[in-house]
Amino acid sequence: MLLQKAYFPMKVLNISQGYGNKADTHKKSYAIDFCGNDAGKDPVYAPFDCKVSKLYVKKGHTNTVWLTSLNKVLCANGYVGYMTMNIGHPEDIDKLKLGQVFKQGDLICHEGKTGYATGNHIHLELGKGTKAGWNLVKTGNLEEWVILNKVKAEDYLFLKEGTVIKNNIYRGIKYNFKYDSLEYETGTYKTLGIIKIRSGPGTNYEQKKVKDITEDGRKHVTSINLNAKASYKKGTIFDVLEIIYNNDSSIWGRGYSGYVCLRDKDGEVLSEIIKKE
Ligand SMILES: [Zn+2]
C-alpha cells in the first residue's frame, strides 16, 4: 500500500505564535498557532486518513480535537509511523463523535476562539503514535497541556503544493515547513554548482577520491589528481540510477561514480533533471 503523506491542515500557513519563548503560552510544547487568512474562520482539513481519538469540549475552555492516523504515514523528515494531531480553539467540533473517521482532505472544523484566544486561530500540536492525550506541564504558576510524544510540526508535516505561506516567522525564528513537490525520478541530471561525489547518500559519508570513480567521471571532476577528493564541476551531466530520500530531508542520486546530492536539507536544488529515464 502506498504511504500517505502527513499534510499541514490548512490552505494558508500563517503563524501567529511559535514555541519556546519564555514570554509566550507555548513554553514547554512545540505548539504553533495558525490564523490562516486572518480574516474570519479558515477551514481545517484532515492531515491524513484519521479518526477522532479524543475530544475536549467544555464551556469556557479551549475546545480541542485529537486526530490519529488510521495507518502509518510518511512525514516530511522521512519518518514513517502513526501520528496524532490536536487542534485547539474551534467552535464547531461539538458535533464530532469519538471514533469518527475522516479521509485525508476532509473538512474537520474551522478556526475559532474558544478558551484562551484573542482572535480566530487554531492551536496545533503533533505527536508520534496512536495515544491521544496530553501531559500537564507546570512552570511556576503557569500550567500548559502538551500532547504526548510531541514532535515539531514543521519537521513532520508536508505542505501540499498550492499552500500559501503568508507568515512562517515568529519572534525572529523561522518555522521551515517544506513543500511536497518532491517527486524525484531517475534519469539524466545536471549539476548547478561544484558538487561532491560521496560513498553514500548523506553528508556523513566520505567524499570519494578521483581514483575511485569511473573513467568517464574523471573527465568531469575539478581535479585530475587521482588522490584528490572528487567533485563534479558545475554543468556536469550524469546519470542517476536510484533516488534516495535521506532522513534530514535531503535527496540523493546514486550514479555510476557514487552518490550526489540533488537537493540539500534546506531545500536548495543542487542538480536538476534534464531528461527522465
Ligand atoms: Zn496556542
GROMACS .gro file of C-alpha atoms and ligand atoms in nm:
model
  278
    1MET     CA    1   0.000   0.000   0.000
    2LEU     CA    2   0.123   0.344  -0.089
    3LEU     CA    3   0.210   0.550   0.216
    4GLN     CA    4   0.005   0.860   0.269
    5LYS     CA    5   0.196   1.180   0.341
    6ALA     CA    6   0.114   1.383   0.652
    7TYR     CA    7  -0.005   1.727   0.544
    8PHE     CA    8  -0.032   2.066   0.705
    9PRO     CA    9  -0.411   2.100   0.751
   10MET     CA   10  -0.484   2.449   0.616
   11LYS     CA   11  -0.461   2.620   0.276
   12VAL     CA   12  -0.282   2.924   0.412
   13LEU     CA   13   0.011   2.895   0.652
   14ASN     CA   14   0.015   3.198   0.877
   15ILE     CA   15   0.186   3.170   1.215
   16SER     CA   16   0.060   3.391   1.496
   17GLN     CA   17   0.262   3.225   1.773
   18GLY     CA   18   0.555   2.985   1.782
   19TYR     CA   19   0.702   2.796   2.075
   20GLY     CA   20   0.998   2.803   2.308
   21ASN     CA   21   0.980   3.168   2.404
   22LYS     CA   22   0.961   3.241   2.777
   23ALA     CA   23   0.707   3.516   2.730
   24ASP     CA   24   0.456   3.302   2.541
   25THR     CA   25   0.196   3.042   2.632
   26HIS     CA   26   0.377   2.766   2.438
   27LYS     CA   27   0.672   2.741   2.674
   28LYS     CA   28   0.706   2.366   2.707
   29SER     CA   29   0.531   2.241   2.398
   30TYR     CA   30   0.600   2.253   2.025
   31ALA     CA   31   0.259   2.408   1.969
   32ILE     CA   32   0.218   2.658   1.688
   33ASP     CA   33  -0.080   2.888   1.642
   34PHE     CA   34  -0.207   2.944   1.290
   35CYS     CA   35  -0.450   3.217   1.188
   36GLY     CA   36  -0.499   3.141   0.817
   37ASN     CA   37  -0.604   3.440   0.611
   38ASP     CA   38  -0.651   3.636   0.931
   39ALA     CA   39  -1.000   3.730   0.816
   40GLY     CA   40  -1.272   3.509   0.957
   41LYS     CA   41  -1.256   3.140   1.031
   42ASP     CA   42  -1.050   2.938   0.784
   43PRO     CA   43  -1.129   2.569   0.736
   44VAL     CA   44  -0.909   2.294   0.875
   45TYR     CA   45  -0.873   1.967   0.681
   46ALA     CA   46  -0.777   1.613   0.780
   47PRO     CA   47  -0.395   1.584   0.756
   48PHE     CA   48  -0.422   1.210   0.679
   49ASP     CA   49  -0.689   0.938   0.689
   50CYS     CA   50  -0.776   0.957   1.056
   51LYS     CA   51  -1.019   0.905   1.338
   52VAL     CA   52  -1.121   1.129   1.624
   53SER     CA   53  -0.925   0.976   1.910
   54LYS     CA   54  -1.007   1.232   2.178
   55LEU     CA   55  -1.241   1.526   2.217
   56TYR     CA   56  -1.245   1.800   2.475
   57VAL     CA   57  -1.544   2.032   2.460
   58LYS     CA   58  -1.624   2.234   2.769
   59LYS     CA   59  -1.782   2.576   2.801
   60GLY     CA   60  -1.526   2.842   2.882
   61HIS     CA   61  -1.236   2.612   2.797
   62THR     CA   62  -1.031   2.554   2.481
   63ASN     CA   63  -1.223   2.309   2.261
   64THR     CA   64  -0.976   2.053   2.130
   65VAL     CA   65  -0.995   1.757   1.890
   66TRP     CA   66  -0.727   1.489   1.851
   67LEU     CA   67  -0.692   1.315   1.513
   68THR     CA   68  -0.498   0.990   1.494
   69SER     CA   69  -0.386   0.841   1.162
   70LEU     CA   70  -0.554   0.515   1.060
   71ASN     CA   71  -0.228   0.390   0.911
   72LYS     CA   72   0.138   0.472   0.923
   73VAL     CA   73   0.212   0.791   0.730
   74LEU     CA   74   0.520   0.938   0.566
   75CYS     CA   75   0.641   1.256   0.730
   76ALA     CA   76   0.840   1.540   0.573
   77ASN     CA   77   1.161   1.436   0.750
   78GLY     CA   78   1.132   1.078   0.627
   79TYR     CA   79   0.980   0.938   0.948
   80VAL     CA   80   0.716   0.671   0.891
   81GLY     CA   81   0.469   0.591   1.169
   82TYR     CA   82   0.132   0.658   1.328
   83MET     CA   83   0.077   1.026   1.407
   84THR     CA   84  -0.166   1.219   1.622
   85MET     CA   85  -0.251   1.588   1.575
   86ASN     CA   86  -0.450   1.807   1.807
   87ILE     CA   87  -0.634   2.118   1.704
   88GLY     CA   88  -0.745   2.368   1.964
   89HIS     CA   89  -0.995   2.659   1.975
   90PRO     CA   90  -1.255   2.559   1.710
   91GLU     CA   91  -1.618   2.630   1.795
   92ASP     CA   92  -1.761   2.369   1.559
   93ILE     CA   93  -1.628   2.042   1.700
   94ASP     CA   94  -1.918   1.977   1.939
   95LYS     CA   95  -2.087   1.778   1.661
   96LEU     CA   96  -1.790   1.542   1.618
   97LYS     CA   97  -1.802   1.193   1.766
   98LEU     CA   98  -1.527   0.990   1.924
   99GLY     CA   99  -1.408   0.732   1.672
  100GLN     CA  100  -1.548   0.926   1.376
  101VAL     CA  101  -1.342   0.859   1.063
  102PHE     CA  102  -1.223   1.116   0.809
  103LYS     CA  103  -1.046   1.082   0.478
  104GLN     CA  104  -0.737   1.292   0.413
  105GLY     CA  105  -0.850   1.637   0.299
  106ASP     CA  106  -1.198   1.614   0.453
  107LEU     CA  107  -1.318   1.924   0.635
  108ILE     CA  108  -1.275   1.879   1.012
  109CYS     CA  109  -1.358   2.218   1.160
  110HIS     CA  110  -1.284   2.589   1.138
  111GLU     CA  111  -1.061   2.827   1.329
  112GLY     CA  112  -1.218   2.967   1.642
  113LYS     CA  113  -1.150   3.133   1.974
  114THR     CA  114  -1.288   2.911   2.246
  115GLY     CA  115  -1.086   2.924   2.567
  116TYR     CA  116  -0.780   3.145   2.587
  117ALA     CA  117  -0.771   3.315   2.249
  118THR     CA  118  -0.780   3.676   2.141
  119GLY     CA  119  -0.865   3.607   1.777
  120ASN     CA  120  -0.974   3.325   1.549
  121HIS     CA  121  -0.694   3.071   1.505
  122ILE     CA  122  -0.603   2.710   1.571
  123HIS     CA  123  -0.352   2.581   1.822
  124LEU     CA  124  -0.177   2.285   1.657
  125GLU     CA  125   0.036   2.014   1.815
  126LEU     CA  126   0.171   1.695   1.667
  127GLY     CA  127   0.274   1.375   1.843
  128LYS     CA  128   0.406   1.035   1.740
  129GLY     CA  129   0.190   0.727   1.790
  130THR     CA  130  -0.175   0.644   1.839
  131LYS     CA  131  -0.214   0.751   2.201
  132ALA     CA  132  -0.408   1.074   2.203
  133GLY     CA  133  -0.365   1.271   2.516
  134TRP     CA  134  -0.161   1.525   2.699
  135ASN     CA  135   0.079   1.591   2.980
  136LEU     CA  136   0.023   1.872   3.225
  137VAL     CA  137   0.346   2.072   3.242
  138LYS     CA  138   0.388   2.339   3.508
  139THR     CA  139   0.626   2.632   3.510
  140GLY     CA  140   0.568   2.817   3.836
  141ASN     CA  141   0.203   2.914   3.832
  142LEU     CA  142   0.164   2.861   3.461
  143GLU     CA  143   0.009   2.534   3.352
  144GLU     CA  144   0.031   2.403   2.999
  145TRP     CA  145  -0.119   2.094   2.836
  146VAL     CA  146   0.125   1.926   2.598
  147ILE     CA  147   0.047   1.645   2.352
  148LEU     CA  148   0.205   1.305   2.424
  149ASN     CA  149   0.524   1.222   2.228
  150LYS     CA  150   0.543   1.578   2.096
  151VAL     CA  151   0.736   1.650   1.777
  152LYS     CA  152   0.792   1.966   1.577
  153ALA     CA  153   0.517   2.009   1.319
  154GLU     CA  154   0.748   2.193   1.079
  155ASP     CA  155   0.976   1.887   1.061
  156TYR     CA  156   0.697   1.634   1.007
  157LEU     CA  157   0.419   1.794   0.801
  158PHE     CA  158   0.440   1.844   0.427
  159LEU     CA  159   0.290   2.150   0.264
  160LYS     CA  160   0.065   2.047  -0.019
  161GLU     CA  161   0.155   2.216  -0.343
  162GLY     CA  162  -0.051   2.534  -0.366
  163THR     CA  163  -0.043   2.607   0.008
  164VAL     CA  164   0.024   2.977   0.056
  165ILE     CA  165   0.289   3.075   0.310
  166LYS     CA  166   0.170   3.407   0.449
  167ASN     CA  167   0.399   3.409   0.752
  168ASN     CA  168   0.636   3.141   0.883
  169ILE     CA  169   0.839   3.358   1.121
  170TYR     CA  170   0.767   3.432   1.487
  171ARG     CA  171   0.998   3.635   1.712
  172GLY     CA  172   1.277   3.600   1.456
  173ILE     CA  173   1.252   3.221   1.435
  174LYS     CA  174   1.160   3.068   1.101
  175TYR     CA  175   0.940   2.758   1.106
  176ASN     CA  176   1.063   2.590   0.794
  177PHE     CA  177   0.774   2.384   0.657
  178LYS     CA  178   0.865   2.219   0.326
  179TYR     CA  179   0.663   2.155   0.016
  180ASP     CA  180   0.560   1.817  -0.107
  181SER     CA  181   0.651   1.868  -0.472
  182LEU     CA  182   0.948   1.635  -0.445
  183GLU     CA  183   0.875   1.358  -0.689
  184TYR     CA  184   1.232   1.295  -0.791
  185GLU     CA  185   1.287   1.049  -1.074
  186THR     CA  186   1.580   0.860  -1.213
  187GLY     CA  187   1.730   0.992  -1.537
  188THR     CA  188   1.992   1.238  -1.652
  189TYR     CA  189   2.082   1.527  -1.423
  190LYS     CA  190   2.299   1.836  -1.447
  191THR     CA  191   2.495   1.989  -1.158
  192LEU     CA  192   2.415   2.353  -1.084
  193GLY     CA  193   2.744   2.407  -0.899
  194ILE     CA  194   3.050   2.212  -0.783
  195ILE     CA  195   2.918   1.901  -0.609
  196LYS     CA  196   3.097   1.638  -0.402
  197ILE     CA  197   3.079   1.273  -0.501
  198ARG     CA  198   3.028   1.063  -0.189
  199SER     CA  199   3.042   0.696  -0.096
  200GLY     CA  200   2.682   0.702   0.035
  201PRO     CA  201   2.361   0.909   0.032
  202GLY     CA  202   2.434   1.166   0.303
  203THR     CA  203   2.685   1.429   0.411
  204ASN     CA  204   2.810   1.187   0.678
  205TYR     CA  205   2.953   0.961   0.406
  206GLU     CA  206   3.306   1.041   0.297
  207GLN     CA  207   3.389   1.205  -0.030
  208LYS     CA  208   3.531   0.965  -0.286
  209LYS     CA  209   3.877   1.003  -0.435
  210VAL     CA  210   3.922   1.065  -0.804
  211LYS     CA  211   4.082   0.721  -0.846
  212ASP     CA  212   3.765   0.557  -0.706
  213ILE     CA  213   3.519   0.696  -0.960
  214THR     CA  214   3.461   0.586  -1.319
  215GLU     CA  215   3.689   0.680  -1.606
  216ASP     CA  216   3.411   0.888  -1.755
  217GLY     CA  217   3.350   1.054  -1.418
  218ARG     CA  218   3.715   1.160  -1.403
  219LYS     CA  219   3.663   1.376  -1.713
  220HIS     CA  220   3.415   1.593  -1.519
  221VAL     CA  221   3.577   1.647  -1.180
  222THR     CA  222   3.757   1.956  -1.054
  223SER     CA  223   4.095   1.781  -1.009
  224ILE     CA  224   4.283   1.529  -1.221
  225ASN     CA  225   4.497   1.420  -0.924
  226LEU     CA  226   4.391   1.058  -0.855
  227ASN     CA  227   4.427   1.105  -0.479
  228ALA     CA  228   4.229   1.430  -0.469
  229LYS     CA  229   3.872   1.431  -0.346
  230ALA     CA  230   3.623   1.404  -0.629
  231SER     CA  231   3.374   1.684  -0.702
  232TYR     CA  232   3.179   1.728  -1.022
  233LYS     CA  233   3.227   2.059  -1.200
  234LYS     CA  234   2.933   2.289  -1.249
  235GLY     CA  235   2.730   2.182  -1.551
  236THR     CA  236   2.830   1.815  -1.538
  237ILE     CA  237   2.576   1.580  -1.695
  238PHE     CA  238   2.541   1.249  -1.510
  239ASP     CA  239   2.303   0.954  -1.483
  240VAL     CA  240   2.101   0.886  -1.170
  241LEU     CA  241   2.007   0.519  -1.130
  242GLU     CA  242   1.835   0.544  -0.793
  243ILE     CA  243   1.680   0.819  -0.578
  244ILE     CA  244   1.740   0.814  -0.202
  245TYR     CA  245   1.539   1.027   0.044
  246ASN     CA  246   1.755   1.098   0.349
  247ASN     CA  247   1.603   1.146   0.697
  248ASP     CA  248   1.739   1.502   0.710
  249SER     CA  249   1.514   1.593   0.410
  250SER     CA  250   1.798   1.591   0.158
  251ILE     CA  251   1.758   1.396  -0.167
  252TRP     CA  252   2.040   1.197  -0.328
  253GLY     CA  253   2.108   1.030  -0.657
  254ARG     CA  254   2.314   0.714  -0.698
  255GLY     CA  255   2.523   0.729  -1.014
  256TYR     CA  256   2.798   0.513  -1.160
  257SER     CA  257   3.068   0.708  -0.976
  258GLY     CA  258   2.897   0.748  -0.640
  259TYR     CA  259   2.627   0.946  -0.460
  260VAL     CA  260   2.548   1.305  -0.543
  261CYS     CA  261   2.317   1.542  -0.353
  262LEU     CA  262   2.029   1.657  -0.575
  263ARG     CA  263   1.855   1.874  -0.317
  264ASP     CA  264   2.004   1.968   0.019
  265LYS     CA  265   1.829   1.956   0.356
  266ASP     CA  266   1.728   2.322   0.331
  267GLY     CA  267   1.553   2.262   0.001
  268GLU     CA  268   1.818   2.410  -0.227
  269VAL     CA  269   1.834   2.233  -0.564
  270LEU     CA  270   2.194   2.130  -0.640
  271SER     CA  271   2.135   1.923  -0.953
  272GLU     CA  272   1.840   1.943  -1.189
  273ILE     CA  273   1.688   1.677  -1.406
  274ILE     CA  274   1.730   1.732  -1.780
  275LYS     CA  275   1.596   1.400  -1.911
  276LYS     CA  276   1.377   1.139  -1.747
  277GLU     CA  277   1.475   0.777  -1.781
  278ZN      ZN  278  -0.173   2.818   2.112
   0.00000   0.00000   0.00000
